[in-house]
Amino acid sequence: MDITQNFGNSSIKISYDNRRTLLSSHPFHTVYEQFSKNDLPENVSTSFGGNGTITVKIYQNTTMPTIDLNDLEQYQAEELLLNEDRTLRQMLEIILSQNAVDSGNYDVVRRSELYRKHENKIGYGLCTRVGSSKGVRIIETETKKPNGEVMKEIKPALVIDFKKSPFYCSGKFIDLVTEFLNGYRGNEEEAYREAEKVFKNIRLTPIYQKNRVLQFTKFTSQPFSKLE
């Protein structure tokens, strides 16, 4: 928001799904900016290799430039919606996640799940994190008037499923593997075999090149120089 100078509007509110969709409470002109690596915060610049430029372009959705969050007309029909336009529900889900994301205390996982960054270690290089899976459903409510008449109304409702899920602990991969091996009660060969199963496909970032993402497959006794 500092870089865009609040899109020229100090009262604008922004929600972003960390992918391709950005919602704003007010319209703004197309944003087109180029930044060098040195212009970026350190925690971002270390994720980019080389000394090139980064281009950021934010423009209006030409298919649906605006959306009315109160437009529930498609849900007024009582029959089942086989071809529902889920745009409104998706936008509400993005908006409802933004406050948690802005707090810096949560990570977004699989688009609709939020997990606290706080880790509760359970050993073997693993931990649990508390989070929630959320979604927006459209429900029908009934309200009885003083004269006894029942008034039905269609409204969006937030549905939340709280959960505690296992994660790999943050930190150096070698430390996680060492913790697993030290805690395993079998022989060394069995320990490495089980560790491969537990950590298979975990994504890793080299300390010396944070813009790269590697994926662990298996252990080997061969020196790195002999690997093809």
Short mmCIF file of C-alpha atoms in Angstrom, two decimals, residues 19-197:
data_model
loop_
_atom_site.label_atom_id
_atom_site.label_comp_id
_atom_site.label_asym_id
_atom_site.label_seq_id
_atom_site.Cartn_x
_atom_site.Cartn_y
_atom_site.Cartn_z
CA ARG A 19 -2.87 -15.17 -6.45
CA ARG A 20 -4.68 -13.24 -9.16
CA THR A 21 -7.66 -11.53 -7.55
CA LEU A 22 -7.52 -8.15 -5.82
CA LEU A 23 -10.67 -6.45 -4.55
CA SER A 24 -10.98 -2.77 -3.73
CA SER A 25 -13.73 -0.76 -2.08
CA HIS A 26 -13.23 2.07 -4.60
CA PRO A 27 -12.19 2.17 -8.27
CA PHE A 28 -8.61 3.19 -9.14
CA HIS A 29 -6.52 3.72 -12.25
CA THR A 30 -4.39 0.93 -13.70
CA VAL A 31 -1.16 0.42 -11.76
CA TYR A 32 1.97 -0.23 -13.81
CA GLU A 33 5.27 -0.06 -11.95
CA GLN A 34 8.76 -1.45 -12.39
CA PHE A 35 11.07 -2.07 -9.45
CA SER A 36 14.69 -3.08 -9.20
CA LYS A 37 15.73 -5.64 -6.62
CA ASN A 38 17.20 -2.88 -4.43
CA ASP A 39 13.79 -1.16 -4.25
CA LEU A 40 12.23 -4.14 -2.48
CA PRO A 41 12.23 -4.98 1.25
CA GLU A 42 14.99 -7.38 2.25
CA ASN A 43 12.60 -10.23 3.07
CA VAL A 44 11.28 -10.00 -0.50
CA SER A 45 14.46 -9.20 -2.44
CA THR A 46 16.25 -12.32 -1.13
CA SER A 47 13.68 -14.42 -3.00
CA PHE A 48 14.83 -13.07 -6.36
CA GLY A 49 18.03 -13.99 -8.12
CA GLY A 50 20.07 -11.68 -10.34
CA ASN A 51 19.65 -7.92 -10.63
CA GLY A 52 16.74 -7.60 -13.07
CA THR A 53 13.54 -5.63 -12.70
CA ILE A 54 10.13 -6.67 -11.45
CA THR A 55 7.02 -5.45 -13.26
CA VAL A 56 3.75 -5.07 -11.35
CA LYS A 57 0.53 -4.45 -13.24
CA ILE A 58 -2.88 -4.18 -11.57
CA TYR A 59 -5.82 -3.53 -13.85
CA GLN A 60 -9.59 -3.70 -13.81
CA ASN A 61 -11.36 -6.96 -14.59
CA THR A 62 -12.94 -6.29 -17.98
CA THR A 63 -15.47 -9.12 -17.65
CA MET A 64 -16.76 -8.04 -14.23
CA PRO A 65 -15.37 -4.61 -13.27
CA THR A 66 -17.63 -4.33 -10.21
CA ILE A 67 -19.59 -6.74 -8.04
CA ASP A 68 -22.62 -6.04 -5.86
CA LEU A 69 -22.15 -8.02 -2.64
CA ASN A 70 -25.87 -7.62 -1.89
CA ASP A 71 -27.00 -9.19 -5.17
CA LEU A 72 -28.43 -12.56 -4.12
CA GLU A 73 -31.00 -12.77 -6.89
CA GLN A 74 -29.76 -16.10 -8.27
CA TYR A 75 -30.45 -17.70 -4.89
CA GLN A 76 -34.08 -16.58 -4.68
CA ALA A 77 -35.24 -19.60 -6.67
CA GLU A 78 -36.01 -22.56 -4.43
CA GLU A 79 -34.75 -25.23 -6.83
CA LEU A 80 -31.16 -26.48 -6.64
CA LEU A 81 -28.62 -24.33 -8.46
CA LEU A 82 -26.77 -26.61 -10.87
CA ASN A 83 -24.91 -23.77 -12.59
CA GLU A 84 -24.26 -21.43 -9.68
CA ASP A 85 -22.06 -18.41 -10.30
CA ARG A 86 -19.78 -18.66 -7.24
CA THR A 87 -18.12 -15.29 -7.81
CA LEU A 88 -19.99 -13.52 -5.01
CA ARG A 89 -19.21 -16.24 -2.47
CA GLN A 90 -15.55 -16.35 -3.49
CA MET A 91 -15.23 -12.58 -3.11
CA LEU A 92 -16.78 -12.67 0.36
CA GLU A 93 -14.35 -15.43 1.38
CA ILE A 94 -11.38 -13.32 0.24
CA ILE A 95 -12.63 -10.26 2.14
CA LEU A 96 -13.22 -12.24 5.34
CA SER A 97 -9.63 -13.56 5.30
CA GLN A 98 -7.89 -10.23 4.83
CA ASN A 99 -7.87 -9.07 8.46
CA ALA A 100 -6.18 -12.31 9.59
CA VAL A 101 -3.60 -12.06 6.78
CA ASP A 102 -2.85 -8.41 7.61
CA SER A 103 -2.21 -9.32 11.25
CA GLY A 104 0.88 -11.29 10.19
CA ASN A 105 -0.08 -14.13 12.54
CA TYR A 106 -1.59 -16.47 9.95
CA ASP A 107 -0.60 -18.32 6.80
CA VAL A 108 -3.03 -19.03 3.96
CA VAL A 109 -3.05 -22.73 3.05
CA ARG A 110 -4.92 -24.17 0.08
CA ARG A 111 -6.75 -20.90 -0.56
CA SER A 112 -9.54 -21.22 2.03
CA GLU A 113 -7.64 -22.37 5.12
CA LEU A 114 -5.92 -20.13 7.66
CA TYR A 115 -3.36 -21.44 10.16
CA ARG A 116 -1.65 -19.65 13.02
CA LYS A 117 2.10 -19.36 12.55
CA HIS A 118 2.66 -20.48 16.16
CA GLU A 119 3.98 -24.05 16.23
CA ASN A 120 3.37 -26.66 18.95
CA LYS A 121 6.24 -29.13 18.56
CA ILE A 122 5.42 -32.82 18.84
CA GLY A 123 8.88 -34.21 18.03
CA TYR A 124 10.42 -35.93 15.02
CA GLY A 125 10.67 -32.60 13.18
CA LEU A 126 6.90 -32.17 13.24
CA CYS A 127 4.51 -29.78 14.93
CA THR A 128 0.83 -28.95 15.03
CA ARG A 129 -0.76 -25.62 14.16
CA VAL A 130 -4.26 -24.41 14.97
CA GLY A 131 -6.32 -23.13 12.09
CA SER A 132 -9.66 -23.05 10.37
CA SER A 133 -11.26 -23.96 7.09
CA LYS A 134 -13.92 -21.49 6.10
CA GLY A 135 -16.47 -20.90 3.42
CA VAL A 136 -19.51 -18.79 2.67
CA ARG A 137 -22.89 -20.45 2.27
CA ILE A 138 -26.17 -18.89 1.22
CA ILE A 139 -28.95 -19.68 3.70
CA GLU A 140 -32.61 -18.85 4.13
CA THR A 141 -33.70 -17.28 7.41
CA GLU A 142 -37.19 -16.86 8.85
CA THR A 143 -38.32 -13.95 10.99
CA LYS A 144 -41.77 -13.69 12.58
CA LYS A 145 -43.33 -10.24 12.52
CA PRO A 146 -45.48 -8.91 15.42
CA ASN A 147 -48.60 -9.74 13.39
CA GLY A 148 -47.52 -13.37 13.14
CA GLU A 149 -46.47 -13.21 9.50
CA VAL A 150 -43.32 -15.17 8.71
CA MET A 151 -40.82 -13.32 6.54
CA LYS A 152 -38.19 -15.33 4.66
CA GLU A 153 -34.87 -13.80 3.64
CA ILE A 154 -31.80 -15.04 1.77
CA LYS A 155 -28.48 -14.18 3.46
CA PRO A 156 -24.80 -15.17 3.21
CA ALA A 157 -23.45 -17.08 6.22
CA LEU A 158 -19.87 -17.75 7.25
CA VAL A 159 -19.17 -21.44 7.95
CA ILE A 160 -15.99 -22.20 9.93
CA ASP A 161 -14.44 -25.56 10.73
CA PHE A 162 -11.74 -25.25 13.40
CA LYS A 163 -8.91 -27.77 13.22
CA LYS A 164 -5.47 -28.71 14.48
CA SER A 165 -3.24 -30.12 11.75
CA PRO A 166 0.31 -31.53 11.54
CA PHE A 167 3.03 -29.50 9.81
CA TYR A 168 6.76 -29.74 9.31
CA CYS A 169 8.53 -27.46 11.77
CA SER A 170 10.09 -24.34 10.33
CA GLY A 171 13.89 -24.20 10.33
CA LYS A 172 16.81 -25.98 8.71
CA PHE A 173 16.01 -29.29 7.03
CA ILE A 174 19.10 -30.97 8.50
CA ASP A 175 17.86 -30.10 12.00
CA LEU A 176 14.44 -31.66 11.31
CA VAL A 177 16.00 -34.84 9.95
CA THR A 178 18.44 -35.07 12.87
CA GLU A 179 15.58 -34.69 15.35
CA PHE A 180 13.67 -37.48 13.59
CA LEU A 181 16.67 -39.83 13.52
CA ASN A 182 17.53 -39.18 17.16
CA GLY A 183 13.98 -39.94 18.24
CA TYR A 184 13.54 -43.09 16.15
CA ARG A 185 13.89 -46.34 18.12
CA GLY A 186 14.87 -48.68 15.30
CA ASN A 187 18.27 -49.22 13.73
CA GLU A 188 19.95 -46.57 11.59
CA GLU A 189 18.92 -48.07 8.25
CA GLU A 190 15.28 -48.27 9.31
CA ALA A 191 15.45 -44.72 10.67
CA TYR A 192 16.60 -43.30 7.33
CA ARG A 193 13.97 -45.33 5.47
CA GLU A 194 11.20 -43.99 7.69
CA ALA A 195 12.58 -40.46 7.49
CA GLU A 196 12.38 -40.64 3.69
CA LYS A 197 8.69 -41.52 3.94
#
